[in-house]
Coordinates of N, CA and C in Angstrom, one line a residue:
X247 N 4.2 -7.7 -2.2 CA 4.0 -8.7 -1.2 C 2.6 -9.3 -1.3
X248 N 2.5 -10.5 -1.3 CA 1.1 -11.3 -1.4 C 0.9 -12.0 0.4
X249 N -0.6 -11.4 0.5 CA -1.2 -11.5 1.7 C -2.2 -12.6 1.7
X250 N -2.2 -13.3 2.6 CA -3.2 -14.5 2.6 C -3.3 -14.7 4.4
X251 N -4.9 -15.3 4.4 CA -5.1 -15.6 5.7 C -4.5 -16.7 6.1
X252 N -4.1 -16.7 7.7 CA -3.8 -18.0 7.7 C -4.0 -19.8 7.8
X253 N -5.3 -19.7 7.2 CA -6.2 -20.6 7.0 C -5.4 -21.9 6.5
X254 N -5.1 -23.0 6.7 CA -4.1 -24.4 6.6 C -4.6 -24.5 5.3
X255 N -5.6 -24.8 4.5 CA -6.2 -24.7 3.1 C -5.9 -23.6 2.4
X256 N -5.9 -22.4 2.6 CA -5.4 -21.5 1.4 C -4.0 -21.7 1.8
X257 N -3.3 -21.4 2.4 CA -1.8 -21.6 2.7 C -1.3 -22.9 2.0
X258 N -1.5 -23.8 2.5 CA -1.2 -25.0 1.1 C -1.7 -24.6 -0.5
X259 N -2.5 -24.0 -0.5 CA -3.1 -23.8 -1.8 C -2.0 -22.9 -2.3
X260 N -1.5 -22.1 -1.5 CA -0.8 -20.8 -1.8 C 0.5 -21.4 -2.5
X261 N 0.7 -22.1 -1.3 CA 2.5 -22.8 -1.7 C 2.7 -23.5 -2.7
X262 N 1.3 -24.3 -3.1 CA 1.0 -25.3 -4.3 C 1.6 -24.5 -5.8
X263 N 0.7 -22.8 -5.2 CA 0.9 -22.3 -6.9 C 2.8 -21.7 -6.4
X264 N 3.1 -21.2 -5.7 CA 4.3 -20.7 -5.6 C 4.9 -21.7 -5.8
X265 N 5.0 -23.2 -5.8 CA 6.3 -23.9 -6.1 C 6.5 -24.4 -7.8
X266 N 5.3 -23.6 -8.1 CA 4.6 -24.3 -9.9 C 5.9 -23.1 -10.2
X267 N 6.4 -22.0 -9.5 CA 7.1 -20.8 -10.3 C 8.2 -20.9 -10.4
X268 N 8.9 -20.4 -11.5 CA 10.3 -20.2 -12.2 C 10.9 -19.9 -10.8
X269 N 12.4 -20.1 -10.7 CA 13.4 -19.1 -10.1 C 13.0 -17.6 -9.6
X270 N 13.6 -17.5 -11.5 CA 13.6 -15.8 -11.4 C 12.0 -15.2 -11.3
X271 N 10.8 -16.0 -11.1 CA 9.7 -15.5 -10.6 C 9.7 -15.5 -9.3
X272 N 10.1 -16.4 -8.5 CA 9.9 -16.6 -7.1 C 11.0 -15.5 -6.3
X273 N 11.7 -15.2 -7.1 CA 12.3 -14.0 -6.7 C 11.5 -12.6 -6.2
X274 N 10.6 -12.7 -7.2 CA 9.6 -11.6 -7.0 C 8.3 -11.4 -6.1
X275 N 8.5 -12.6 -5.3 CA 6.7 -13.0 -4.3 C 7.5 -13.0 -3.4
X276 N 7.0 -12.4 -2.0 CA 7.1 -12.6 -1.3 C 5.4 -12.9 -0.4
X277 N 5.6 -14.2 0.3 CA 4.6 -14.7 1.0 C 4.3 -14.4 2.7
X278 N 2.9 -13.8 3.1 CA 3.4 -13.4 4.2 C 1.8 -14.2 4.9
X279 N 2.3 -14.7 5.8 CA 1.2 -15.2 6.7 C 0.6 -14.4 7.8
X280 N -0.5 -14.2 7.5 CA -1.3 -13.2 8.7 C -1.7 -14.3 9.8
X281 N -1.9 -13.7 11.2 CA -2.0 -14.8 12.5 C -3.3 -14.2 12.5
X282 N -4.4 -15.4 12.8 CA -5.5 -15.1 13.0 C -5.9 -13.9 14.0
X283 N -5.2 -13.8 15.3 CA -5.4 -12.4 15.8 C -4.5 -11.4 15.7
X284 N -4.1 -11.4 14.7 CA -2.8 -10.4 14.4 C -4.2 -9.0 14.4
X285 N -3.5 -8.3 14.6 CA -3.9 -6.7 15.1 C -3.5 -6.0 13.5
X286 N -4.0 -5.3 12.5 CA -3.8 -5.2 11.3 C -4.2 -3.4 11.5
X287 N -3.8 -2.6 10.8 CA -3.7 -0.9 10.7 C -5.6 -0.9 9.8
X288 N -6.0 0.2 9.6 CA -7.3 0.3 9.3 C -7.0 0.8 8.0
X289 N -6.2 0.6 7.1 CA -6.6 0.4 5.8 C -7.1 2.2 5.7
X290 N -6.2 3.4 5.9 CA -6.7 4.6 5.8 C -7.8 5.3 6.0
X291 N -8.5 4.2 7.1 CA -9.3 4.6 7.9 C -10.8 4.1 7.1
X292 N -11.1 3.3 6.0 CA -11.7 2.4 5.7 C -12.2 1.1 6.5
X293 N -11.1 0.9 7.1 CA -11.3 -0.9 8.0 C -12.1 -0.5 8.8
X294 N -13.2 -0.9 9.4 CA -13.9 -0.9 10.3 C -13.2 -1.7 11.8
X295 N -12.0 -2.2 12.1 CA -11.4 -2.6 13.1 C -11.0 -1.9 14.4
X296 N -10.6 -0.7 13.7 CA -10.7 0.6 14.9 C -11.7 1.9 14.9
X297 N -11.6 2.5 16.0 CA -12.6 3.4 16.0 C -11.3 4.5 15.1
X298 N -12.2 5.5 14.6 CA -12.0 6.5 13.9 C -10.5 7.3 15.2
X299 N -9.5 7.8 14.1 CA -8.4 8.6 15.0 C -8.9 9.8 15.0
X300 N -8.8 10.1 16.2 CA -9.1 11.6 16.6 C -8.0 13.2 16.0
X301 N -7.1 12.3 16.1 CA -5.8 13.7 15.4 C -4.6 12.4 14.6
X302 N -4.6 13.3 13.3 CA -3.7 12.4 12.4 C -2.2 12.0 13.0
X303 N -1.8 11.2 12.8 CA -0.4 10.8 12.9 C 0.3 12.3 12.1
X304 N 1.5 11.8 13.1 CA 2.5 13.1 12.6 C 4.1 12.2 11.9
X305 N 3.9 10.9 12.1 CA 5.0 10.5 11.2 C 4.9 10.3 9.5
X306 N 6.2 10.6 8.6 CA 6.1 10.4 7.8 C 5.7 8.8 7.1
X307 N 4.7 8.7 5.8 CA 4.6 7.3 5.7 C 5.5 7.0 4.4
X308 N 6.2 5.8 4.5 CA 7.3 5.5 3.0 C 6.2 5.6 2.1
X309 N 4.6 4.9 2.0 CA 4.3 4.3 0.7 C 4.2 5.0 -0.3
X310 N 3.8 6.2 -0.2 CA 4.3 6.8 -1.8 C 5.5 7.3 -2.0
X311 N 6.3 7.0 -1.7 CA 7.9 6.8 -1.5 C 8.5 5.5 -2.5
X312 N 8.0 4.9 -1.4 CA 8.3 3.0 -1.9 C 7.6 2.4 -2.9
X313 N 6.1 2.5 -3.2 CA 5.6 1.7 -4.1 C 4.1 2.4 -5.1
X314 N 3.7 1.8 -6.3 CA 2.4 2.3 -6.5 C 1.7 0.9 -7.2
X315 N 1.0 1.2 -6.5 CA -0.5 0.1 -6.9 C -1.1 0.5 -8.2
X316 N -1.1 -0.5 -9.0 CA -2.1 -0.3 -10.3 C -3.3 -1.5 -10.1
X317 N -4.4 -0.7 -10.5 CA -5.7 -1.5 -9.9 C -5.6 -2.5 -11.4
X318 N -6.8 -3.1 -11.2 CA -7.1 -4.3 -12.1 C -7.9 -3.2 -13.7
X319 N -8.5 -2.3 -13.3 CA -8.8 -1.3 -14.2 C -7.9 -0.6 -14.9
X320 N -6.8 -0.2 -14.0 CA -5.7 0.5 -14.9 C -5.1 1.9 -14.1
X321 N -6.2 1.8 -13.2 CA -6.0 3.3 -12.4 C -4.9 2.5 -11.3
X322 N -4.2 4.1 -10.9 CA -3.2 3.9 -9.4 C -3.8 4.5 -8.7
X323 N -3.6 3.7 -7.3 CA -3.9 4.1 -6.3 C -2.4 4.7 -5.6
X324 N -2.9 5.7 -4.6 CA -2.1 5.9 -3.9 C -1.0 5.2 -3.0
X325 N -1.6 3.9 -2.5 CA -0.4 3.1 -2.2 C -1.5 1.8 -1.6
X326 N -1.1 1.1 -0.7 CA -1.8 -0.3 -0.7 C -2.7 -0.4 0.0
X327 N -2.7 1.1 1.2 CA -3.4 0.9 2.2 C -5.0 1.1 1.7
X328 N -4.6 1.7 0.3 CA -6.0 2.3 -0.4 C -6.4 1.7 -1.1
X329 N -7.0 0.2 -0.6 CA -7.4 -1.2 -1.3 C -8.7 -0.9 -2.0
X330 N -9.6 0.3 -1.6 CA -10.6 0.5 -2.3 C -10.4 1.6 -3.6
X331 N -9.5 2.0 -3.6 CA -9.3 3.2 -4.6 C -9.8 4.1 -4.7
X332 N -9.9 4.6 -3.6 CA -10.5 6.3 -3.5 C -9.9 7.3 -4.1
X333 N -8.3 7.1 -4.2 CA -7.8 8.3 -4.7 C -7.2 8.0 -6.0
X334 N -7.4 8.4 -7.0 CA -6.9 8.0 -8.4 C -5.6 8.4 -8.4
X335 N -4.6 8.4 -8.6 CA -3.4 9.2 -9.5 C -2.9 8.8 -10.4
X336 N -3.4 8.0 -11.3 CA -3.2 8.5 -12.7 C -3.9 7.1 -12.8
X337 N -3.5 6.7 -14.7 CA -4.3 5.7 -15.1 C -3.4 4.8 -16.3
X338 N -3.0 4.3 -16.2 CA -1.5 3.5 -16.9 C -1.7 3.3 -18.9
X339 N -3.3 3.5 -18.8 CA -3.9 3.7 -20.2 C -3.1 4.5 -20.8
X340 N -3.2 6.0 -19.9 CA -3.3 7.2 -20.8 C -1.7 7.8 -20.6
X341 N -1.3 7.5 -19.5 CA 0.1 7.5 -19.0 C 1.1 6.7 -18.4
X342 N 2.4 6.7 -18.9 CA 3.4 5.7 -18.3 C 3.3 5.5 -16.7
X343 N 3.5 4.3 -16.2 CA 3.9 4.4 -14.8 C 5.0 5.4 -14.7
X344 N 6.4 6.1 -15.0 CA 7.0 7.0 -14.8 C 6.3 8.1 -14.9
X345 N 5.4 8.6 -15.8 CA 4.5 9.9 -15.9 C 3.8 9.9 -14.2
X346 N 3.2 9.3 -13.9 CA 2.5 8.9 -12.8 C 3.5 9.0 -11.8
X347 N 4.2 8.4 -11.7 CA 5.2 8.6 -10.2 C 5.7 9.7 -10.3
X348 N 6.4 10.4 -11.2 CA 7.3 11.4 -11.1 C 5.8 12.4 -11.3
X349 N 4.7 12.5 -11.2 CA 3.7 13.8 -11.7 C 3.3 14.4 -10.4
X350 N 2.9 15.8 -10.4 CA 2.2 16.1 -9.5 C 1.6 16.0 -8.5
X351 N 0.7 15.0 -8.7 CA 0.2 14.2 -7.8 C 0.8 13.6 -6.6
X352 N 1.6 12.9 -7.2 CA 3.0 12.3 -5.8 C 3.8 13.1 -5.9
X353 N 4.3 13.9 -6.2 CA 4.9 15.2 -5.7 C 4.3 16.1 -4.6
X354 N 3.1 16.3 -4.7 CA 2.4 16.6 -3.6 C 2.4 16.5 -2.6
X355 N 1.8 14.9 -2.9 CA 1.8 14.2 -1.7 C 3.2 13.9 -0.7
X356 N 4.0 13.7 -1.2 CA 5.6 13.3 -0.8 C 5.5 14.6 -0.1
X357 N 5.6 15.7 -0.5 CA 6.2 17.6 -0.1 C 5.6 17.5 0.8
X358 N 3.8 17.2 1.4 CA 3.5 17.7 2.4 C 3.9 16.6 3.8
X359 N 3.9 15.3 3.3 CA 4.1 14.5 4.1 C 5.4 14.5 4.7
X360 N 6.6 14.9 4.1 CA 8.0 15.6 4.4 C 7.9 16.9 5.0
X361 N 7.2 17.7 5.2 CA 6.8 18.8 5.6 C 5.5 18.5 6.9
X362 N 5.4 17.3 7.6 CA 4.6 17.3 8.6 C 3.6 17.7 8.5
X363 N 2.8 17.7 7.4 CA 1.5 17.9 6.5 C 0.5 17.0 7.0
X364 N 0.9 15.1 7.1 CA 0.4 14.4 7.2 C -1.4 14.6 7.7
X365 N -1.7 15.9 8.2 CA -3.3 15.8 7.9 C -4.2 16.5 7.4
X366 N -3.2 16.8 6.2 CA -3.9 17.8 5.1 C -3.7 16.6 3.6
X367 N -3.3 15.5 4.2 CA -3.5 15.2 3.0 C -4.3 13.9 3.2
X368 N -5.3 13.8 2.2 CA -6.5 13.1 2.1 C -6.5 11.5 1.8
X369 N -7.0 11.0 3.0 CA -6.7 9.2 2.6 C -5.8 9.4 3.6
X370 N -4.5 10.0 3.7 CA -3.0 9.7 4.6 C -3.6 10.5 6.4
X371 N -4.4 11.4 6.3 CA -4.6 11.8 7.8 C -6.3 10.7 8.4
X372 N -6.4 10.2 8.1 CA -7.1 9.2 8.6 C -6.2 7.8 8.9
X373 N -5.1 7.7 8.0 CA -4.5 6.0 8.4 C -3.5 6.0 9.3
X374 N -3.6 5.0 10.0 CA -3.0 4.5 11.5 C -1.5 3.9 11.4
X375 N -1.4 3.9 9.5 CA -0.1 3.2 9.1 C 1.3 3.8 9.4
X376 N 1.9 3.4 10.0 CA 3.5 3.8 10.4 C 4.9 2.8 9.3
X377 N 4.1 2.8 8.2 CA 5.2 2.0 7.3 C 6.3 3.3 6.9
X378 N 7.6 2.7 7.7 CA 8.7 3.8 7.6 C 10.1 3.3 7.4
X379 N 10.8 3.7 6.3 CA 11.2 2.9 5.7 C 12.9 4.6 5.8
X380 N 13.7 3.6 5.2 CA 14.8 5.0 5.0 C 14.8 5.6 3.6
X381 N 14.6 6.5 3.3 CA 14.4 7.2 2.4 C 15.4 8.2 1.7
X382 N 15.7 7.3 0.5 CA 17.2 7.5 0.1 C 16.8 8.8 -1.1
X383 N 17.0 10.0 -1.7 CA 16.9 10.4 -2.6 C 18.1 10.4 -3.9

C-alpha cells in the first residue's frame, strides 16, 4: 500500500505517475489518502503523536502474518510499523525472502503473539496497532 499526504500537489503528482502504469502494474498499488487530521497508530511506539502506553495491547497483530518489508538496504523489517528498522530479521543478500519468512525469527514472533505474549515481544509491546486480519493457516 502507498501512503501519501493529502496535500492537492502530491496527490495529483501521485495520480500523474500511477496513470503512466501498465494494467497488470496498477493492479499492484494501492493508493491511500491520509485526511489531514486523521488520527494515525505511533509507529511501535516511535511516533511521537501519543504519549507512551502504559500496558501492551493484548490483541493479536496480522503484520507478521500478512506481510514483510524489505528496506532499501536489503534488510527486513519486522513489518511496516517499523519504518525505522529497529528490528532486523534477515537480509535478502544472504537469504531468500522464503528463508526469512519461514525462519525463526517470525516463528517466534507469530508463537508468542498467538499465545498472548504480545508484551514480551520487542517493537510489538510498545505499538498501539490493532491491524487484524483473519488468519488462515
Amino acid at each position: 500500500m502507498f501512503m501519501v499526504t493529502s496535500a492537492k500537489e502530491v496527490s495529483d503528482n501521485i495520480h500523474q505517475i500511477y496513470e503512466k502504469l501498465t494494467g497488470s502494474e496498477k493492479e499492484k498499488v494501492d493508493i491511500c489518502l491520509r485526511l489531514e487530521n486523521e488520527f494515525l497508530n505511533n509507529r511501535a511506539g516511535f511516533a511521537n503523536n501519543r504519549k507512551k502506553m502504559k500496558k501492551s495491547l493484548d490483541s493479536v497483530c496480522a503484520c507478521p502474518f500478512e506481510q514483510l518489508v524489505v528496506r532499501s538496504d536489503g534488510h527486513v523489517s519486522r513489518c511496516s510499523n517499523d519504518a525505522l528498522g529497529k528490528i532486523d530479521m534477515g537480509d535478502v543478500r544472504k537469504n531468500s525472502l522464503l528463508q526469512i519468512w519461514e525462519g525463526n525469527e517470525y516463528k517466534s514472533v507469530r508463537e508468542k503473539l498467538l499465545n498472548g505474549e504480545r508484551g514480551s515481544v520487542e517493537l510489538c509491546k510498545d505499538c498501539d496497532s490493532m491491524i487484524l486480519h483473519i488468519i488462515e493457516f
